[in-house]
N, CA, C and O atoms as a Maestro MAE file, in Angstrom:
{
 s_m_m2io_version
 :::
 2.0.0
}

f_m_ct {
 s_m_title
 :::
 protein
 m_atom[256] {
  # First column is atom index #
  i_m_mmod_type
  r_m_x_coord
  r_m_y_coord
  r_m_z_coord
  i_m_residue_number
  s_m_chain_name
  s_m_pdb_residue_name
  s_m_pdb_atom_name
  i_m_atomic_number
  :::
  1 25 15.507 12.537 1.955 1 A "UNK " " N  " 7
  2 3 14.103 12.528 1.520 1 A "UNK " " CA " 6
  3 2 14.097 11.660 0.458 1 A "UNK " " C  " 6
  4 15 13.028 11.062 0.339 1 A "UNK " " O  " 8
  5 25 15.054 11.358 -0.465 2 A "UNK " " N  " 7
  6 3 14.902 10.617 -1.688 2 A "UNK " " CA " 6
  7 2 14.973 9.022 -1.172 2 A "UNK " " C  " 6
  8 15 14.454 8.155 -1.875 2 A "UNK " " O  " 8
  9 25 15.579 8.706 -0.026 3 A "UNK " " N  " 7
  10 3 15.578 7.481 0.385 3 A "UNK " " CA " 6
  11 2 13.889 6.878 0.879 3 A "UNK " " C  " 6
  12 15 13.371 5.783 0.660 3 A "UNK " " O  " 8
  13 25 13.400 7.976 1.540 4 A "UNK " " N  " 7
  14 3 11.883 7.884 1.841 4 A "UNK " " CA " 6
  15 2 11.167 7.576 0.561 4 A "UNK " " C  " 6
  16 15 10.498 6.552 0.429 4 A "UNK " " O  " 8
  17 25 11.316 8.472 -0.377 5 A "UNK " " N  " 7
  18 3 10.509 8.135 -1.654 5 A "UNK " " CA " 6
  19 2 10.581 6.900 -2.357 5 A "UNK " " C  " 6
  20 15 9.650 6.287 -2.879 5 A "UNK " " O  " 8
  21 25 12.105 6.521 -2.302 6 A "UNK " " N  " 7
  22 3 12.238 5.353 -2.892 6 A "UNK " " CA " 6
  23 2 11.665 4.156 -2.097 6 A "UNK " " C  " 6
  24 15 11.036 3.280 -2.691 6 A "UNK " " O  " 8
  25 25 11.885 4.101 -0.683 7 A "UNK " " N  " 7
  26 3 11.115 3.304 -0.137 7 A "UNK " " CA " 6
  27 2 9.633 3.019 -0.026 7 A "UNK " " C  " 6
  28 15 9.067 1.946 0.188 7 A "UNK " " O  " 8
  29 25 9.058 4.419 -0.253 8 A "UNK " " N  " 7
  30 3 7.578 4.334 -0.478 8 A "UNK " " CA " 6
  31 2 7.139 3.712 -1.804 8 A "UNK " " C  " 6
  32 15 6.152 2.991 -1.954 8 A "UNK " " O  " 8
  33 25 8.102 4.131 -2.847 9 A "UNK " " N  " 7
  34 3 7.724 3.697 -4.121 9 A "UNK " " CA " 6
  35 2 7.882 2.103 -4.255 9 A "UNK " " C  " 6
  36 15 7.136 1.471 -5.003 9 A "UNK " " O  " 8
  37 25 8.809 1.531 -3.556 10 A "UNK " " N  " 7
  38 3 9.247 -0.078 -3.596 10 A "UNK " " CA " 6
  39 2 7.705 -0.763 -2.878 10 A "UNK " " C  " 6
  40 15 7.123 -1.747 -3.335 10 A "UNK " " O  " 8
  41 25 7.321 -0.067 -1.830 11 A "UNK " " N  " 7
  42 3 6.284 -0.456 -0.905 11 A "UNK " " CA " 6
  43 2 4.940 -0.323 -1.833 11 A "UNK " " C  " 6
  44 15 4.110 -1.231 -1.782 11 A "UNK " " O  " 8
  45 25 4.742 0.731 -2.621 12 A "UNK " " N  " 7
  46 3 3.428 0.768 -3.480 12 A "UNK " " CA " 6
  47 2 3.481 -0.074 -4.570 12 A "UNK " " C  " 6
  48 15 2.435 -0.518 -5.044 12 A "UNK " " O  " 8
  49 25 4.866 -0.434 -5.163 13 A "UNK " " N  " 7
  50 3 4.853 -1.300 -6.486 13 A "UNK " " CA " 6
  51 2 4.740 -2.765 -5.944 13 A "UNK " " C  " 6
  52 15 4.271 -3.649 -6.661 13 A "UNK " " O  " 8
  53 25 5.224 -3.039 -4.526 14 A "UNK " " N  " 7
  54 3 4.958 -4.470 -4.325 14 A "UNK " " CA " 6
  55 2 3.490 -4.609 -3.885 14 A "UNK " " C  " 6
  56 15 2.918 -5.688 -4.038 14 A "UNK " " O  " 8
  57 25 2.900 -3.609 -3.375 15 A "UNK " " N  " 7
  58 3 1.534 -3.746 -2.831 15 A "UNK " " CA " 6
  59 2 0.559 -4.033 -4.196 15 A "UNK " " C  " 6
  60 15 -0.165 -5.025 -4.281 15 A "UNK " " O  " 8
  61 25 0.668 -2.998 -5.241 16 A "UNK " " N  " 7
  62 3 -0.044 -3.239 -6.566 16 A "UNK " " CA " 6
  63 2 0.258 -4.656 -6.997 16 A "UNK " " C  " 6
  64 15 -0.709 -5.394 -7.188 16 A "UNK " " O  " 8
  65 25 1.438 -5.111 -7.166 17 A "UNK " " N  " 7
  66 3 1.834 -6.283 -7.914 17 A "UNK " " CA " 6
  67 2 1.024 -7.484 -6.797 17 A "UNK " " C  " 6
  68 15 0.285 -8.340 -7.285 17 A "UNK " " O  " 8
  69 25 1.191 -7.437 -5.771 18 A "UNK " " N  " 7
  70 3 0.791 -8.573 -4.745 18 A "UNK " " CA " 6
  71 2 -0.900 -8.563 -4.841 18 A "UNK " " C  " 6
  72 15 -1.565 -9.590 -4.976 18 A "UNK " " O  " 8
  73 25 -1.366 -7.428 -4.760 19 A "UNK " " N  " 7
  74 3 -2.773 -7.201 -4.852 19 A "UNK " " CA " 6
  75 2 -3.349 -7.710 -6.162 19 A "UNK " " C  " 6
  76 15 -4.397 -8.351 -6.090 19 A "UNK " " O  " 8
  77 25 -2.810 -7.511 -7.309 20 A "UNK " " N  " 7
  78 3 -3.346 -8.061 -8.411 20 A "UNK " " CA " 6
  79 2 -3.189 -9.659 -8.472 20 A "UNK " " C  " 6
  80 15 -4.082 -10.320 -9.002 20 A "UNK " " O  " 8
  81 25 -2.141 -10.229 -7.971 21 A "UNK " " N  " 7
  82 3 -1.949 -11.404 -7.886 21 A "UNK " " CA " 6
  83 2 -2.877 -12.150 -6.947 21 A "UNK " " C  " 6
  84 15 -3.340 -13.245 -7.266 21 A "UNK " " O  " 8
  85 25 -3.128 -11.614 -5.891 22 A "UNK " " N  " 7
  86 3 -3.970 -12.162 -4.893 22 A "UNK " " CA " 6
  87 2 -5.603 -12.148 -5.500 22 A "UNK " " C  " 6
  88 15 -6.363 -13.090 -5.278 22 A "UNK " " O  " 8
  89 25 -5.969 -11.057 -6.212 23 A "UNK " " N  " 7
  90 3 -7.238 -10.856 -6.595 23 A "UNK " " CA " 6
  91 2 -7.326 -12.114 -7.724 23 A "UNK " " C  " 6
  92 15 -8.343 -12.795 -7.856 23 A "UNK " " O  " 8
  93 25 -6.237 -12.286 -8.423 24 A "UNK " " N  " 7
  94 3 -6.638 -13.544 -9.542 24 A "UNK " " CA " 6
  95 2 -6.667 -14.622 -8.856 24 A "UNK " " C  " 6
  96 15 -7.454 -15.468 -9.280 24 A "UNK " " O  " 8
  97 25 -5.976 -14.929 -7.783 25 A "UNK " " N  " 7
  98 3 -6.043 -16.342 -7.128 25 A "UNK " " CA " 6
  99 2 -7.453 -16.126 -6.364 25 A "UNK " " C  " 6
  100 15 -8.176 -17.122 -6.373 25 A "UNK " " O  " 8
  101 25 -7.839 -15.254 -5.860 26 A "UNK " " N  " 7
  102 3 -9.167 -15.103 -5.129 26 A "UNK " " CA " 6
  103 2 -10.483 -15.436 -6.063 26 A "UNK " " C  " 6
  104 15 -11.442 -16.135 -5.735 26 A "UNK " " O  " 8
  105 25 -10.297 -14.823 -7.184 27 A "UNK " " N  " 7
  106 3 -11.357 -15.005 -8.345 27 A "UNK " " CA " 6
  107 2 -11.141 -16.506 -8.806 27 A "UNK " " C  " 6
  108 15 -12.163 -17.168 -8.991 27 A "UNK " " O  " 8
  109 25 -10.103 -17.011 -8.977 28 A "UNK " " N  " 7
  110 3 -9.970 -18.534 -9.426 28 A "UNK " " CA " 6
  111 2 -10.443 -19.487 -8.385 28 A "UNK " " C  " 6
  112 15 -11.028 -20.510 -8.741 28 A "UNK " " O  " 8
  113 25 -10.248 -19.248 -7.206 29 A "UNK " " N  " 7
  114 3 -10.696 -20.317 -6.137 29 A "UNK " " CA " 6
  115 2 -12.164 -20.068 -5.992 29 A "UNK " " C  " 6
  116 15 -12.909 -21.047 -5.988 29 A "UNK " " O  " 8
  117 25 -12.706 -18.756 -5.861 30 A "UNK " " N  " 7
  118 3 -13.992 -18.399 -5.817 30 A "UNK " " CA " 6
  119 2 -14.307 -17.992 -4.315 30 A "UNK " " C  " 6
  120 15 -13.408 -17.786 -3.500 30 A "UNK " " O  " 8
  121 25 -15.568 -17.899 -4.037 31 A "UNK " " N  " 7
  122 3 -16.202 -17.286 -2.801 31 A "UNK " " CA " 6
  123 2 -15.441 -18.307 -1.640 31 A "UNK " " C  " 6
  124 15 -15.082 -19.464 -1.864 31 A "UNK " " O  " 8
  125 25 -15.319 -17.694 -0.567 32 A "UNK " " N  " 7
  126 3 -15.432 -16.355 0.078 32 A "UNK " " CA " 6
  127 2 -14.560 -15.483 -0.647 32 A "UNK " " C  " 6
  128 15 -13.645 -16.046 -1.248 32 A "UNK " " O  " 8
  129 25 -14.633 -14.272 -0.726 33 A "UNK " " N  " 7
  130 3 -13.874 -13.319 -1.517 33 A "UNK " " CA " 6
  131 2 -13.023 -12.549 -0.350 33 A "UNK " " C  " 6
  132 15 -13.450 -11.508 0.150 33 A "UNK " " O  " 8
  133 25 -11.833 -13.123 0.028 34 A "UNK " " N  " 7
  134 3 -11.034 -12.627 1.154 34 A "UNK " " CA " 6
  135 2 -9.920 -11.487 0.654 34 A "UNK " " C  " 6
  136 15 -9.330 -10.760 1.452 34 A "UNK " " O  " 8
  137 25 -9.758 -11.452 -0.543 35 A "UNK " " N  " 7
  138 3 -8.738 -10.386 -1.028 35 A "UNK " " CA " 6
  139 2 -9.040 -9.068 -0.714 35 A "UNK " " C  " 6
  140 15 -8.106 -8.270 -0.632 35 A "UNK " " O  " 8
  141 25 -10.160 -8.707 -0.527 36 A "UNK " " N  " 7
  142 3 -10.654 -7.246 -0.264 36 A "UNK " " CA " 6
  143 2 -10.156 -6.948 1.170 36 A "UNK " " C  " 6
  144 15 -9.861 -5.794 1.481 36 A "UNK " " O  " 8
  145 25 -10.066 -7.904 1.989 37 A "UNK " " N  " 7
  146 3 -9.641 -7.746 3.469 37 A "UNK " " CA " 6
  147 2 -8.121 -7.421 3.662 37 A "UNK " " C  " 6
  148 15 -7.664 -6.698 4.547 37 A "UNK " " O  " 8
  149 25 -7.323 -8.154 2.567 38 A "UNK " " N  " 7
  150 3 -5.949 -7.939 2.461 38 A "UNK " " CA " 6
  151 2 -5.851 -6.534 1.948 38 A "UNK " " C  " 6
  152 15 -5.159 -5.708 2.541 38 A "UNK " " O  " 8
  153 25 -6.593 -6.209 0.749 39 A "UNK " " N  " 7
  154 3 -6.470 -4.928 0.195 39 A "UNK " " CA " 6
  155 2 -6.641 -3.781 1.491 39 A "UNK " " C  " 6
  156 15 -5.798 -2.904 1.673 39 A "UNK " " O  " 8
  157 25 -7.629 -3.908 2.183 40 A "UNK " " N  " 7
  158 3 -7.966 -2.807 3.224 40 A "UNK " " CA " 6
  159 2 -6.866 -2.674 4.060 40 A "UNK " " C  " 6
  160 15 -6.412 -1.543 4.238 40 A "UNK " " O  " 8
  161 25 -6.280 -3.778 4.688 41 A "UNK " " N  " 7
  162 3 -5.266 -3.793 5.782 41 A "UNK " " CA " 6
  163 2 -4.218 -3.265 5.186 41 A "UNK " " C  " 6
  164 15 -3.821 -2.201 5.661 41 A "UNK " " O  " 8
  165 25 -3.515 -3.813 4.055 42 A "UNK " " N  " 7
  166 3 -2.207 -3.498 3.389 42 A "UNK " " CA " 6
  167 2 -2.651 -1.889 3.033 42 A "UNK " " C  " 6
  168 15 -1.919 -1.003 3.472 42 A "UNK " " O  " 8
  169 25 -3.634 -1.586 2.380 43 A "UNK " " N  " 7
  170 3 -3.849 -0.248 2.261 43 A "UNK " " CA " 6
  171 2 -3.681 0.777 3.263 43 A "UNK " " C  " 6
  172 15 -3.183 1.881 3.043 43 A "UNK " " O  " 8
  173 25 -4.145 0.340 4.443 44 A "UNK " " N  " 7
  174 3 -3.892 1.294 5.642 44 A "UNK " " CA " 6
  175 2 -2.398 1.321 5.912 44 A "UNK " " C  " 6
  176 15 -1.886 2.412 6.165 44 A "UNK " " O  " 8
  177 25 -1.677 0.266 5.885 45 A "UNK " " N  " 7
  178 3 -0.305 0.247 6.066 45 A "UNK " " CA " 6
  179 2 0.331 1.184 5.130 45 A "UNK " " C  " 6
  180 15 1.137 1.986 5.603 45 A "UNK " " O  " 8
  181 25 0.046 1.201 3.664 46 A "UNK " " N  " 7
  182 3 0.564 1.876 2.905 46 A "UNK " " CA " 6
  183 2 0.204 3.473 3.180 46 A "UNK " " C  " 6
  184 15 1.075 4.341 3.143 46 A "UNK " " O  " 8
  185 25 -0.929 3.695 3.407 47 A "UNK " " N  " 7
  186 3 -1.234 4.951 3.660 47 A "UNK " " CA " 6
  187 2 -0.601 5.710 4.841 47 A "UNK " " C  " 6
  188 15 -0.352 6.915 4.849 47 A "UNK " " O  " 8
  189 25 -0.370 4.816 5.860 48 A "UNK " " N  " 7
  190 3 0.398 5.185 7.050 48 A "UNK " " CA " 6
  191 2 1.784 5.394 6.648 48 A "UNK " " C  " 6
  192 15 2.389 6.340 7.153 48 A "UNK " " O  " 8
  193 25 2.358 4.645 5.815 49 A "UNK " " N  " 7
  194 3 3.826 4.828 5.303 49 A "UNK " " CA " 6
  195 2 3.929 6.259 4.609 49 A "UNK " " C  " 6
  196 15 4.877 7.032 4.749 49 A "UNK " " O  " 8
  197 25 2.904 6.456 3.913 50 A "UNK " " N  " 7
  198 3 3.056 7.953 3.128 50 A "UNK " " CA " 6
  199 2 2.704 8.924 4.133 50 A "UNK " " C  " 6
  200 15 3.375 9.956 4.122 50 A "UNK " " O  " 8
  201 25 1.715 8.805 5.078 51 A "UNK " " N  " 7
  202 3 1.329 9.890 5.899 51 A "UNK " " CA " 6
  203 2 2.458 10.311 6.872 51 A "UNK " " C  " 6
  204 15 2.677 11.502 7.091 51 A "UNK " " O  " 8
  205 25 3.244 9.216 7.510 52 A "UNK " " N  " 7
  206 3 4.168 9.549 8.431 52 A "UNK " " CA " 6
  207 2 5.784 9.741 7.667 52 A "UNK " " C  " 6
  208 15 6.750 10.187 8.286 52 A "UNK " " O  " 8
  209 25 5.824 9.359 6.398 53 A "UNK " " N  " 7
  210 3 7.147 9.510 5.787 53 A "UNK " " CA " 6
  211 2 7.155 10.674 4.727 53 A "UNK " " C  " 6
  212 15 8.198 11.294 4.518 53 A "UNK " " O  " 8
  213 25 6.052 10.950 4.094 54 A "UNK " " N  " 7
  214 3 5.933 11.719 2.825 54 A "UNK " " CA " 6
  215 2 5.074 12.894 2.894 54 A "UNK " " C  " 6
  216 15 5.330 13.910 2.248 54 A "UNK " " O  " 8
  217 25 4.056 12.782 3.665 55 A "UNK " " N  " 7
  218 3 2.986 13.759 3.548 55 A "UNK " " CA " 6
  219 2 3.447 15.200 3.707 55 A "UNK " " C  " 6
  220 15 4.227 15.530 4.600 55 A "UNK " " O  " 8
  221 25 2.933 16.068 2.794 56 A "UNK " " N  " 7
  222 3 3.365 17.387 2.749 56 A "UNK " " CA " 6
  223 2 3.599 18.253 4.102 56 A "UNK " " C  " 6
  224 15 4.550 19.029 4.201 56 A "UNK " " O  " 8
  225 25 2.592 18.039 5.197 57 A "UNK " " N  " 7
  226 3 2.676 18.690 6.491 57 A "UNK " " CA " 6
  227 2 3.945 18.201 7.182 57 A "UNK " " C  " 6
  228 15 4.611 18.983 7.861 57 A "UNK " " O  " 8
  229 25 4.292 16.935 7.025 58 A "UNK " " N  " 7
  230 3 5.383 16.508 7.918 58 A "UNK " " CA " 6
  231 2 6.673 17.086 7.361 58 A "UNK " " C  " 6
  232 15 7.524 17.595 8.091 58 A "UNK " " O  " 8
  233 25 6.803 16.976 5.874 59 A "UNK " " N  " 7
  234 3 8.075 17.496 5.342 59 A "UNK " " CA " 6
  235 2 8.167 18.892 5.453 59 A "UNK " " C  " 6
  236 15 9.329 19.299 5.427 59 A "UNK " " O  " 8
  237 25 7.193 19.850 5.582 60 A "UNK " " N  " 7
  238 3 7.183 21.137 5.837 60 A "UNK " " CA " 6
  239 2 7.778 21.623 7.345 60 A "UNK " " C  " 6
  240 15 8.559 22.555 7.538 60 A "UNK " " O  " 8
  241 25 7.228 20.792 8.279 61 A "UNK " " N  " 7
  242 3 7.506 20.924 9.514 61 A "UNK " " CA " 6
  243 2 9.048 20.508 9.704 61 A "UNK " " C  " 6
  244 15 9.660 21.226 10.495 61 A "UNK " " O  " 8
  245 25 9.699 19.573 9.170 62 A "UNK " " N  " 7
  246 3 11.044 19.120 9.034 62 A "UNK " " CA " 6
  247 2 11.933 20.078 8.488 62 A "UNK " " C  " 6
  248 15 13.079 20.126 8.933 62 A "UNK " " O  " 8
  249 25 11.599 20.791 7.654 63 A "UNK " " N  " 7
  250 3 12.452 21.648 6.829 63 A "UNK " " CA " 6
  251 2 12.467 23.185 7.510 63 A "UNK " " C  " 6
  252 15 13.402 23.979 7.409 63 A "UNK " " O  " 8
  253 25 11.313 23.395 8.167 64 A "UNK " " N  " 7
  254 3 11.216 24.671 8.640 64 A "UNK " " CA " 6
  255 2 12.203 25.004 9.720 64 A "UNK " " C  " 6
  256 15 12.212 26.126 10.225 64 A "UNK " " O  " 8
  :::
 }
 m_bond[255] {
  # First column is bond index #
  i_m_from
  i_m_to
  i_m_order
  :::
  1 1 2 1
  2 2 3 1
  3 3 4 2
  4 3 5 1
  5 5 6 1
  6 6 7 1
  7 7 8 2
  8 7 9 1
  9 9 10 1
  10 10 11 1
  11 11 12 2
  12 11 13 1
  13 13 14 1
  14 14 15 1
  15 15 16 2
  16 15 17 1
  17 17 18 1
  18 18 19 1
  19 19 20 2
  20 19 21 1
  21 21 22 1
  22 22 23 1
  23 23 24 2
  24 23 25 1
  25 25 26 1
  26 26 27 1
  27 27 28 2
  28 27 29 1
  29 29 30 1
  30 30 31 1
  31 31 32 2
  32 31 33 1
  33 33 34 1
  34 34 35 1
  35 35 36 2
  36 35 37 1
  37 37 38 1
  38 38 39 1
  39 39 40 2
  40 39 41 1
  41 41 42 1
  42 42 43 1
  43 43 44 2
  44 43 45 1
  45 45 46 1
  46 46 47 1
  47 47 48 2
  48 47 49 1
  49 49 50 1
  50 50 51 1
  51 51 52 2
  52 51 53 1
  53 53 54 1
  54 54 55 1
  55 55 56 2
  56 55 57 1
  57 57 58 1
  58 58 59 1
  59 59 60 2
  60 59 61 1
  61 61 62 1
  62 62 63 1
  63 63 64 2
  64 63 65 1
  65 65 66 1
  66 66 67 1
  67 67 68 2
  68 67 69 1
  69 69 70 1
  70 70 71 1
  71 71 72 2
  72 71 73 1
  73 73 74 1
  74 74 75 1
  75 75 76 2
  76 75 77 1
  77 77 78 1
  78 78 79 1
  79 79 80 2
  80 79 81 1
  81 81 82 1
  82 82 83 1
  83 83 84 2
  84 83 85 1
  85 85 86 1
  86 86 87 1
  87 87 88 2
  88 87 89 1
  89 89 90 1
  90 90 91 1
  91 91 92 2
  92 91 93 1
  93 93 94 1
  94 94 95 1
  95 95 96 2
  96 95 97 1
  97 97 98 1
  98 98 99 1
  99 99 100 2
  100 99 101 1
  101 101 102 1
  102 102 103 1
  103 103 104 2
  104 103 105 1
  105 105 106 1
  106 106 107 1
  107 107 108 2
  108 107 109 1
  109 109 110 1
  110 110 111 1
  111 111 112 2
  112 111 113 1
  113 113 114 1
  114 114 115 1
  115 115 116 2
  116 115 117 1
  117 117 118 1
  118 118 119 1
  119 119 120 2
  120 119 121 1
  121 121 122 1
  122 122 123 1
  123 123 124 2
  124 123 125 1
  125 125 126 1
  126 126 127 1
  127 127 128 2
  128 127 129 1
  129 129 130 1
  130 130 131 1
  131 131 132 2
  132 131 133 1
  133 133 134 1
  134 134 135 1
  135 135 136 2
  136 135 137 1
  137 137 138 1
  138 138 139 1
  139 139 140 2
  140 139 141 1
  141 141 142 1
  142 142 143 1
  143 143 144 2
  144 143 145 1
  145 145 146 1
  146 146 147 1
  147 147 148 2
  148 147 149 1
  149 149 150 1
  150 150 151 1
  151 151 152 2
  152 151 153 1
  153 153 154 1
  154 154 155 1
  155 155 156 2
  156 155 157 1
  157 157 158 1
  158 158 159 1
  159 159 160 2
  160 159 161 1
  161 161 162 1
  162 162 163 1
  163 163 164 2
  164 163 165 1
  165 165 166 1
  166 166 167 1
  167 167 168 2
  168 167 169 1
  169 169 170 1
  170 170 171 1
  171 171 172 2
  172 171 173 1
  173 173 174 1
  174 174 175 1
  175 175 176 2
  176 175 177 1
  177 177 178 1
  178 178 179 1
  179 179 180 2
  180 179 181 1
  181 181 182 1
  182 182 183 1
  183 183 184 2
  184 183 185 1
  185 185 186 1
  186 186 187 1
  187 187 188 2
  188 187 189 1
  189 189 190 1
  190 190 191 1
  191 191 192 2
  192 191 193 1
  193 193 194 1
  194 194 195 1
  195 195 196 2
  196 195 197 1
  197 197 198 1
  198 198 199 1
  199 199 200 2
  200 199 201 1
  201 201 202 1
  202 202 203 1
  203 203 204 2
  204 203 205 1
  205 205 206 1
  206 206 207 1
  207 207 208 2
  208 207 209 1
  209 209 210 1
  210 210 211 1
  211 211 212 2
  212 211 213 1
  213 213 214 1
  214 214 215 1
  215 215 216 2
  216 215 217 1
  217 217 218 1
  218 218 219 1
  219 219 220 2
  220 219 221 1
  221 221 222 1
  222 222 223 1
  223 223 224 2
  224 223 225 1
  225 225 226 1
  226 226 227 1
  227 227 228 2
  228 227 229 1
  229 229 230 1
  230 230 231 1
  231 231 232 2
  232 231 233 1
  233 233 234 1
  234 234 235 1
  235 235 236 2
  236 235 237 1
  237 237 238 1
  238 238 239 1
  239 239 240 2
  240 239 241 1
  241 241 242 1
  242 242 243 1
  243 243 244 2
  244 243 245 1
  245 245 246 1
  246 246 247 1
  247 247 248 2
  248 247 249 1
  249 249 250 1
  250 250 251 1
  251 251 252 2
  252 251 253 1
  253 253 254 1
  254 254 255 1
  255 255 256 2
  :::
 }
}
């Protein structure tokens, strides 16, 4: 379980740092504002990583 938490933490940190950088670049370049699409797509991936790896309902089923 600790490996899964570490993997998710790394994924989340890289997500946040990358999104900050992409939004800065997108604001500097100007319209069209495409960084939101990256945020939504990668955000779904991050949510799926949490859901299938760390969600309380999944961990309860595995330990029971």
